[in-house]
PDB file of C-alpha atoms in Angstrom:
ATOM      1  CA  UNK A 287      72.959  79.536  75.145  1.00  0.00           C
ATOM      2  CA  UNK A 288      76.603  80.513  75.614  1.00  0.00           C
ATOM      3  CA  UNK A 289      76.316  81.192  79.281  1.00  0.00           C
ATOM      4  CA  UNK A 290      74.987  77.934  80.031  1.00  0.00           C
ATOM      5  CA  UNK A 291      77.805  76.275  78.029  1.00  0.00           C
ATOM      6  CA  UNK A 292      80.276  78.446  79.995  1.00  0.00           C
ATOM      7  CA  UNK A 293      78.878  77.219  83.270  1.00  0.00           C
ATOM      8  CA  UNK A 294      79.218  73.625  82.260  1.00  0.00           C
ATOM      9  CA  UNK A 295      82.748  74.115  81.077  1.00  0.00           C
ATOM     10  CA  UNK A 296      83.834  75.943  84.319  1.00  0.00           C
ATOM     11  CA  UNK A 297      82.207  73.398  86.613  1.00  0.00           C
ATOM     12  CA  UNK A 298      84.150  70.564  85.032  1.00  0.00           C
ATOM     13  CA  UNK A 299      87.522  72.477  84.501  1.00  0.00           C
ATOM     14  CA  UNK A 300      89.139  71.386  87.793  1.00  0.00           C
ATOM     15  CA  UNK A 301      88.081  67.871  87.505  1.00  0.00           C
ATOM     16  CA  UNK A 302      89.850  67.704  84.122  1.00  0.00           C
ATOM     17  CA  UNK A 303      93.037  68.545  85.833  1.00  0.00           C
ATOM     18  CA  UNK A 304      92.433  66.924  89.106  1.00  0.00           C
ATOM     19  CA  UNK A 305      90.100  63.881  88.212  1.00  0.00           C
ATOM     20  CA  UNK A 306      89.842  62.185  91.604  1.00  0.00           C
ATOM     21  CA  UNK A 307      90.011  62.711  95.325  1.00  0.00           C
ATOM     22  CA  UNK A 308      93.654  61.487  95.303  1.00  0.00           C
ATOM     23  CA  UNK A 309      94.749  64.214  92.925  1.00  0.00           C
ATOM     24  CA  UNK A 310      92.885  66.928  94.759  1.00  0.00           C
ATOM     25  CA  UNK A 311      94.479  65.713  98.147  1.00  0.00           C
ATOM     26  CA  UNK A 312      97.916  65.818  96.357  1.00  0.00           C
ATOM     27  CA  UNK A 313      97.273  69.353  95.266  1.00  0.00           C
ATOM     28  CA  UNK A 314      96.489  70.485  98.831  1.00  0.00           C
ATOM     29  CA  UNK A 315      99.525  68.618 100.127  1.00  0.00           C
ATOM     30  CA  UNK A 316     101.819  70.279  97.540  1.00  0.00           C
ATOM     31  CA  UNK A 317     100.438  73.714  98.761  1.00  0.00           C
ATOM     32  CA  UNK A 318     101.000  72.872 102.254  1.00  0.00           C
ATOM     33  CA  UNK A 319     104.487  71.445 101.691  1.00  0.00           C
ATOM     34  CA  UNK A 320     105.602  74.566  99.840  1.00  0.00           C
ATOM     35  CA  UNK A 321     104.614  76.580 102.858  1.00  0.00           C
ATOM     36  CA  UNK A 322     103.764  80.336 103.141  1.00  0.00           C
ATOM     37  CA  UNK A 323     107.253  81.689 102.165  1.00  0.00           C
ATOM     38  CA  UNK A 324     107.042  81.087  98.402  1.00  0.00           C
ATOM     39  CA  UNK A 325     106.623  83.794  95.849  1.00  0.00           C
ATOM     40  CA  UNK A 326     103.235  82.455  94.876  1.00  0.00           C
ATOM     41  CA  UNK A 327     102.184  82.890  98.561  1.00  0.00           C
ATOM     42  CA  UNK A 328     103.684  86.281  98.720  1.00  0.00           C
ATOM     43  CA  UNK A 329     101.730  87.372  95.636  1.00  0.00           C
ATOM     44  CA  UNK A 330      98.490  85.981  97.022  1.00  0.00           C
ATOM     45  CA  UNK A 331      99.105  87.886 100.218  1.00  0.00           C
ATOM     46  CA  UNK A 332      99.051  91.109  98.228  1.00  0.00           C
ATOM     47  CA  UNK A 333      95.460  90.289  97.400  1.00  0.00           C
ATOM     48  CA  UNK A 334      94.616  89.166 100.868  1.00  0.00           C
ATOM     49  CA  UNK A 335      96.057  92.336 102.567  1.00  0.00           C
ATOM     50  CA  UNK A 336      93.312  94.267 100.788  1.00  0.00           C
ATOM     51  CA  UNK A 337      90.649  92.482 102.970  1.00  0.00           C
ATOM     52  CA  UNK A 338      92.328  93.054 106.367  1.00  0.00           C
ATOM     53  CA  UNK A 339      90.615  96.513 107.146  1.00  0.00           C
ATOM     54  CA  UNK A 340      87.187  94.749 106.563  1.00  0.00           C
ATOM     55  CA  UNK A 341      87.702  91.724 108.615  1.00  0.00           C
ATOM     56  CA  UNK A 342      86.163  91.429 112.048  1.00  0.00           C
ATOM     57  CA  UNK A 343      84.937  88.470 114.216  1.00  0.00           C
ATOM     58  CA  UNK A 344      81.249  89.650 114.006  1.00  0.00           C
ATOM     59  CA  UNK A 345      81.010  89.614 110.202  1.00  0.00           C
ATOM     60  CA  UNK A 346      80.140  86.920 107.766  1.00  0.00           C
ATOM     61  CA  UNK A 347      81.465  86.514 104.351  1.00  0.00           C
ATOM     62  CA  UNK A 348      80.550  84.766 101.141  1.00  0.00           C
ATOM     63  CA  UNK A 349      83.248  83.845  98.653  1.00  0.00           C
ATOM     64  CA  UNK A 350      82.189  83.209  95.068  1.00  0.00           C
ATOM     65  CA  UNK A 351      84.399  81.367  92.517  1.00  0.00           C
ATOM     66  CA  UNK A 352      86.385  80.128  95.469  1.00  0.00           C
ATOM     67  CA  UNK A 353      87.272  76.776  93.726  1.00  0.00           C
ATOM     68  CA  UNK A 354      90.032  75.625  96.286  1.00  0.00           C
ATOM     69  CA  UNK A 355      88.516  77.322  99.400  1.00  0.00           C
ATOM     70  CA  UNK A 356      91.624  79.412  99.931  1.00  0.00           C
ATOM     71  CA  UNK A 357      89.727  82.738  99.983  1.00  0.00           C
ATOM     72  CA  UNK A 358      87.508  81.397 102.724  1.00  0.00           C
ATOM     73  CA  UNK A 359      90.521  79.932 104.583  1.00  0.00           C
ATOM     74  CA  UNK A 360      92.157  83.296 104.843  1.00  0.00           C
ATOM     75  CA  UNK A 361      88.938  85.059 106.138  1.00  0.00           C
ATOM     76  CA  UNK A 362      88.384  82.211 108.673  1.00  0.00           C
ATOM     77  CA  UNK A 363      91.960  82.442 109.860  1.00  0.00           C
ATOM     78  CA  UNK A 364      91.337  86.137 110.570  1.00  0.00           C
ATOM     79  CA  UNK A 365      88.422  85.238 112.839  1.00  0.00           C
ATOM     80  CA  UNK A 366      85.522  85.966 110.490  1.00  0.00           C
ATOM     81  CA  UNK A 367      82.894  83.516 109.349  1.00  0.00           C
ATOM     82  CA  UNK A 368      83.059  82.427 105.639  1.00  0.00           C
ATOM     83  CA  UNK A 369      81.082  80.212 103.249  1.00  0.00           C
ATOM     84  CA  UNK A 370      83.019  79.106 100.261  1.00  0.00           C
ATOM     85  CA  UNK A 371      81.094  78.578  97.033  1.00  0.00           C
ATOM     86  CA  UNK A 372      81.824  77.575  93.470  1.00  0.00           C
ATOM     87  CA  UNK A 373      79.962  75.998  90.516  1.00  0.00           C
ATOM     88  CA  UNK A 374      81.600  72.740  91.472  1.00  0.00           C
ATOM     89  CA  UNK A 375      82.105  71.631  95.014  1.00  0.00           C
ATOM     90  CA  UNK A 376      84.301  68.659  94.366  1.00  0.00           C
ATOM     91  CA  UNK A 377      87.347  70.431  95.528  1.00  0.00           C
ATOM     92  CA  UNK A 378      85.604  72.246  98.301  1.00  0.00           C
ATOM     93  CA  UNK A 379      84.418  68.959  99.816  1.00  0.00           C
ATOM     94  CA  UNK A 380      88.021  67.831 100.037  1.00  0.00           C
ATOM     95  CA  UNK A 381      88.937  71.253 101.502  1.00  0.00           C
ATOM     96  CA  UNK A 382      86.366  70.744 104.211  1.00  0.00           C
ATOM     97  CA  UNK A 383      87.576  67.257 105.097  1.00  0.00           C
ATOM     98  CA  UNK A 384      91.139  68.672 105.299  1.00  0.00           C
ATOM     99  CA  UNK A 385      90.101  71.457 107.745  1.00  0.00           C
ATOM    100  CA  UNK A 386      90.843  74.156 105.201  1.00  0.00           C
ATOM    101  CA  UNK A 387      87.268  75.602 105.328  1.00  0.00           C
ATOM    102  CA  UNK A 388      84.250  75.116 107.628  1.00  0.00           C
ATOM    103  CA  UNK A 389      81.452  74.932 105.126  1.00  0.00           C
ATOM    104  CA  UNK A 390      80.707  75.159 101.426  1.00  0.00           C
ATOM    105  CA  UNK A 391      77.951  75.299  98.809  1.00  0.00           C
ATOM    106  CA  UNK A 392      77.522  74.919  95.144  1.00  0.00           C
ATOM    107  CA  UNK A 393      76.434  78.362  93.767  1.00  0.00           C
ATOM    108  CA  UNK A 394      76.249  80.189  90.520  1.00  0.00           C
ATOM    109  CA  UNK A 395      77.288  83.835  91.110  1.00  0.00           C
ATOM    110  CA  UNK A 396      74.873  84.983  88.529  1.00  0.00           C
ATOM    111  CA  UNK A 397      71.978  83.326  90.266  1.00  0.00           C
ATOM    112  CA  UNK A 398      72.681  83.080  94.048  1.00  0.00           C
ATOM    113  CA  UNK A 399      70.236  81.041  96.162  1.00  0.00           C
ATOM    114  CA  UNK A 400      70.671  83.307  99.354  1.00  0.00           C
ATOM    115  CA  UNK A 401      68.319  85.763 100.765  1.00  0.00           C
ATOM    116  CA  UNK A 402      68.876  89.478 100.534  1.00  0.00           C
ATOM    117  CA  UNK A 403      71.456  90.899 102.940  1.00  0.00           C
ATOM    118  CA  UNK A 404      72.228  87.376 104.206  1.00  0.00           C
ATOM    119  CA  UNK A 405      75.938  88.083 104.370  1.00  0.00           C
ATOM    120  CA  UNK A 406      77.943  91.142 105.586  1.00  0.00           C
ATOM    121  CA  UNK A 407      80.398  90.917 102.675  1.00  0.00           C
ATOM    122  CA  UNK A 408      80.806  89.082  99.494  1.00  0.00           C
ATOM    123  CA  UNK A 409      84.324  88.460  98.023  1.00  0.00           C
ATOM    124  CA  UNK A 410      84.891  87.812  94.392  1.00  0.00           C
ATOM    125  CA  UNK A 411      88.657  87.326  94.094  1.00  0.00           C
ATOM    126  CA  UNK A 412      89.915  86.684  90.508  1.00  0.00           C
ATOM    127  CA  UNK A 413      86.561  85.123  89.521  1.00  0.00           C
ATOM    128  CA  UNK A 414      84.614  88.078  88.207  1.00  0.00           C
ATOM    129  CA  UNK A 415      86.529  88.069  84.852  1.00  0.00           C
ATOM    130  CA  UNK A 416      85.279  84.374  84.315  1.00  0.00           C
ATOM    131  CA  UNK A 417      81.645  85.154  84.545  1.00  0.00           C
ATOM    132  CA  UNK A 418      79.852  85.075  81.150  1.00  0.00           C
ATOM    133  CA  UNK A 419      77.321  87.625  82.432  1.00  0.00           C
ATOM    134  CA  UNK A 420      79.266  89.647  85.048  1.00  0.00           C
ATOM    135  CA  UNK A 421      76.713  92.334  85.632  1.00  0.00           C
ATOM    136  CA  UNK A 422      74.167  89.702  86.530  1.00  0.00           C
ATOM    137  CA  UNK A 423      76.674  88.473  89.115  1.00  0.00           C
ATOM    138  CA  UNK A 424      77.372  91.872  90.410  1.00  0.00           C
ATOM    139  CA  UNK A 425      73.639  92.559  90.971  1.00  0.00           C
ATOM    140  CA  UNK A 426      73.359  89.303  92.818  1.00  0.00           C
ATOM    141  CA  UNK A 427      76.318  90.071  95.010  1.00  0.00           C
ATOM    142  CA  UNK A 428      75.045  93.372  95.996  1.00  0.00           C
ATOM    143  CA  UNK A 429      71.637  91.873  96.734  1.00  0.00           C
ATOM    144  CA  UNK A 430      72.971  89.341  99.301  1.00  0.00           C
ATOM    145  CA  UNK A 431      75.652  91.653 100.854  1.00  0.00           C
ATOM    146  CA  UNK A 432      74.570  93.877 103.831  1.00  0.00           C
ATOM    147  CA  UNK A 433      77.767  95.979 104.060  1.00  0.00           C
ATOM    148  CA  UNK A 434      79.798  95.548 100.721  1.00  0.00           C
ATOM    149  CA  UNK A 435      81.122  93.623  97.950  1.00  0.00           C
ATOM    150  CA  UNK A 436      84.873  93.174  97.389  1.00  0.00           C
ATOM    151  CA  UNK A 437      85.992  92.581  93.706  1.00  0.00           C
ATOM    152  CA  UNK A 438      89.655  91.846  93.104  1.00  0.00           C
ATOM    153  CA  UNK A 439      90.301  91.914  89.411  1.00  0.00           C
ATOM    154  CA  UNK A 440      92.742  93.106  86.593  1.00  0.00           C
ATOM    155  CA  UNK A 441      91.866  96.514  85.343  1.00  0.00           C
ATOM    156  CA  UNK A 442      90.974  97.418  81.703  1.00  0.00           C
ATOM    157  CA  UNK A 443      94.206  99.022  80.400  1.00  0.00           C
ATOM    158  CA  UNK A 444      92.388 101.472  78.167  1.00  0.00           C
ATOM    159  CA  UNK A 445      90.927 103.285  81.176  1.00  0.00           C
ATOM    160  CA  UNK A 446      94.379 103.960  82.648  1.00  0.00           C
ATOM    161  CA  UNK A 447      96.623 104.189  79.537  1.00  0.00           C
ATOM    162  CA  UNK A 448      96.122 107.373  77.547  1.00  0.00           C
ATOM    163  CA  UNK A 449      98.449 106.115  74.776  1.00  0.00           C
ATOM    164  CA  UNK A 450      96.361 103.000  74.314  1.00  0.00           C
ATOM    165  CA  UNK A 451      93.159 104.999  74.325  1.00  0.00           C
ATOM    166  CA  UNK A 452      94.652 107.385  71.794  1.00  0.00           C
ATOM    167  CA  UNK A 453      95.634 104.336  69.620  1.00  0.00           C
ATOM    168  CA  UNK A 454      92.188 102.897  69.904  1.00  0.00           C
ATOM    169  CA  UNK A 455      90.524 106.172  68.805  1.00  0.00           C
ATOM    170  CA  UNK A 456      92.892 106.610  65.789  1.00  0.00           C
ATOM    171  CA  UNK A 457      92.388 103.059  64.570  1.00  0.00           C
ATOM    172  CA  UNK A 458      88.691 102.908  65.329  1.00  0.00           C
ATOM    173  CA  UNK A 459      87.795 102.674  61.692  1.00  0.00           C
ATOM    174  CA  UNK A 460      90.712 100.266  60.921  1.00  0.00           C
ATOM    175  CA  UNK A 461      89.752  97.218  63.024  1.00  0.00           C
ATOM    176  CA  UNK A 462      92.254  94.907  61.486  1.00  0.00           C
ATOM    177  CA  UNK A 463      95.187  97.322  62.145  1.00  0.00           C
ATOM    178  CA  UNK A 464      93.940  97.871  65.748  1.00  0.00           C
ATOM    179  CA  UNK A 465      93.789  94.141  66.419  1.00  0.00           C
ATOM    180  CA  UNK A 466      97.298  93.731  65.098  1.00  0.00           C
ATOM    181  CA  UNK A 467      98.601  96.589  67.275  1.00  0.00           C
ATOM    182  CA  UNK A 468      96.752  95.486  70.366  1.00  0.00           C
ATOM    183  CA  UNK A 469      96.946  91.668  70.211  1.00  0.00           C
ATOM    184  CA  UNK A 470      95.084  90.813  73.364  1.00  0.00           C
ATOM    185  CA  UNK A 471      92.292  93.372  72.833  1.00  0.00           C
ATOM    186  CA  UNK A 472      89.820  90.495  73.246  1.00  0.00           C
ATOM    187  CA  UNK A 473      91.416  87.971  75.660  1.00  0.00           C
ATOM    188  CA  UNK A 474      90.117  84.378  76.338  1.00  0.00           C
ATOM    189  CA  UNK A 475      91.343  81.902  78.835  1.00  0.00           C
ATOM    190  CA  UNK A 476      91.856  78.174  78.116  1.00  0.00           C
ATOM    191  CA  UNK A 477      88.501  77.362  79.771  1.00  0.00           C
ATOM    192  CA  UNK A 478      86.856  79.409  77.120  1.00  0.00           C
ATOM    193  CA  UNK A 479      85.718  82.592  78.886  1.00  0.00           C
ATOM    194  CA  UNK A 480      86.353  86.100  77.691  1.00  0.00           C
ATOM    195  CA  UNK A 481      88.557  87.861  80.214  1.00  0.00           C
ATOM    196  CA  UNK A 482      86.249  90.616  81.367  1.00  0.00           C
ATOM    197  CA  UNK A 483      88.623  93.304  82.646  1.00  0.00           C
ATOM    198  CA  UNK A 484      87.032  95.996  84.927  1.00  0.00           C
ATOM    199  CA  UNK A 485      87.389  99.789  85.198  1.00  0.00           C
ATOM    200  CA  UNK A 486      86.875 102.193  88.100  1.00  0.00           C
ATOM    201  CA  UNK A 487      84.384 104.277  86.109  1.00  0.00           C
ATOM    202  CA  UNK A 488      82.334 101.157  85.370  1.00  0.00           C
ATOM    203  CA  UNK A 489      81.776 100.468  89.035  1.00  0.00           C
ATOM    204  CA  UNK A 490      81.189 104.096  89.898  1.00  0.00           C
ATOM    205  CA  UNK A 491      78.278 104.093  87.294  1.00  0.00           C
ATOM    206  CA  UNK A 492      76.981 100.780  88.646  1.00  0.00           C
ATOM    207  CA  UNK A 493      76.943 102.203  92.151  1.00  0.00           C
ATOM    208  CA  UNK A 494      75.444 105.438  91.203  1.00  0.00           C
ATOM    209  CA  UNK A 495      72.604 103.674  89.293  1.00  0.00           C
ATOM    210  CA  UNK A 496      71.690 101.668  92.465  1.00  0.00           C
ATOM    211  CA  UNK A 497      72.053 104.564  94.758  1.00  0.00           C
ATOM    212  CA  UNK A 498      74.786 102.902  96.767  1.00  0.00           C
ATOM    213  CA  UNK A 499      76.536 104.828  99.427  1.00  0.00           C
ATOM    214  CA  UNK A 500      80.238 104.674  98.131  1.00  0.00           C
ATOM    215  CA  UNK A 501      82.887 102.882  96.211  1.00  0.00           C
ATOM    216  CA  UNK A 502      86.557 102.583  97.144  1.00  0.00           C
ATOM    217  CA  UNK A 503      89.561 101.446  95.057  1.00  0.00           C
ATOM    218  CA  UNK A 504      92.928 100.075  96.064  1.00  0.00           C
ATOM    219  CA  UNK A 505      95.664  99.633  93.443  1.00  0.00           C
ATOM    220  CA  UNK A 506      98.069  96.643  93.613  1.00  0.00           C
ATOM    221  CA  UNK A 507     100.380  95.023  91.056  1.00  0.00           C
ATOM    222  CA  UNK A 508     100.685  91.232  91.575  1.00  0.00           C
ATOM    223  CA  UNK A 509     101.349  90.617  87.981  1.00  0.00           C
ATOM    224  CA  UNK A 510     104.434  88.490  88.484  1.00  0.00           C
ATOM    225  CA  UNK A 511     102.989  85.092  88.556  1.00  0.00           C
ATOM    226  CA  UNK A 512     104.509  82.191  86.659  1.00  0.00           C
ATOM    227  CA  UNK A 513     104.512  78.430  87.254  1.00  0.00           C
ATOM    228  CA  UNK A 514     108.036  78.606  88.775  1.00  0.00           C
ATOM    229  CA  UNK A 515     106.838  80.893  91.596  1.00  0.00           C
ATOM    230  CA  UNK A 516     104.948  78.038  93.333  1.00  0.00           C
ATOM    231  CA  UNK A 517     108.142  76.663  94.895  1.00  0.00           C
ATOM    232  CA  UNK A 518     110.384  79.763  94.532  1.00  0.00           C
ATOM    233  CA  UNK A 519     111.497  81.138  98.029  1.00  0.00           C
ATOM    234  CA  UNK A 520     110.407  84.679  98.718  1.00  0.00           C
ATOM    235  CA  UNK A 521     113.555  85.713 100.569  1.00  0.00           C
ATOM    236  CA  UNK A 522     116.175  88.439 100.264  1.00  0.00           C
ATOM    237  CA  UNK A 523     118.899  85.965  99.079  1.00  0.00           C
ATOM    238  CA  UNK A 524     116.829  84.921  96.124  1.00  0.00           C
ATOM    239  CA  UNK A 525     117.910  87.191  93.145  1.00  0.00           C
ATOM    240  CA  UNK A 526     114.897  86.159  91.064  1.00  0.00           C
ATOM    241  CA  UNK A 527     112.576  87.395  93.883  1.00  0.00           C
ATOM    242  CA  UNK A 528     114.457  90.578  94.387  1.00  0.00           C
ATOM    243  CA  UNK A 529     114.058  91.262  90.676  1.00  0.00           C
ATOM    244  CA  UNK A 530     110.300  90.876  91.091  1.00  0.00           C
TER     245      UNK A 530
END
């Protein structure tokens, strides 16, 4: 079935680009050498800042789709406990050896092996849109989280762009025209997954259906990444950074 094929492709994706331990070590070395003052790090910090109000030393976190372990690394640096997980643990094993994370496990977010309420929080940062069955993953994350689930994802533009919604409604019966006007209506990433963008209303209905206490939203705009930002300095004298 498609979701099984998707799991297999995702579990091997990083090994295609970083085949051995040496390549993985070099990746971590490059990230370390680049430091924390690059534009790429600045953009990542926009994501991580969203977690700060929830982080405390008493709480435990599960990170899903945390291929490199960087999500767990941030949480641990703030004093909380974190278990990093991904479909493949080849990178995470190296991350633990390098002291980036404390522990890791191979986990499928759509079929977690943990007991109910085993963690205080679950973090899915930029991984939810990769899941072939995202609702299955959402139910699983809610099941194992005692306090809450944090999803950091791109938003479905239709839900916040009236002009795009108007265009969609007007061309609903003319699919070919709609697809030409809205070229990334159905987006797919190189690994083969459909990019499952989310909406606030979608999460509201999910929470209401399960009788959850509340949902909260925070809007950020980190959509400035390109390959060049990995080593671009995030400083006032850099005109390219100021333009961002």
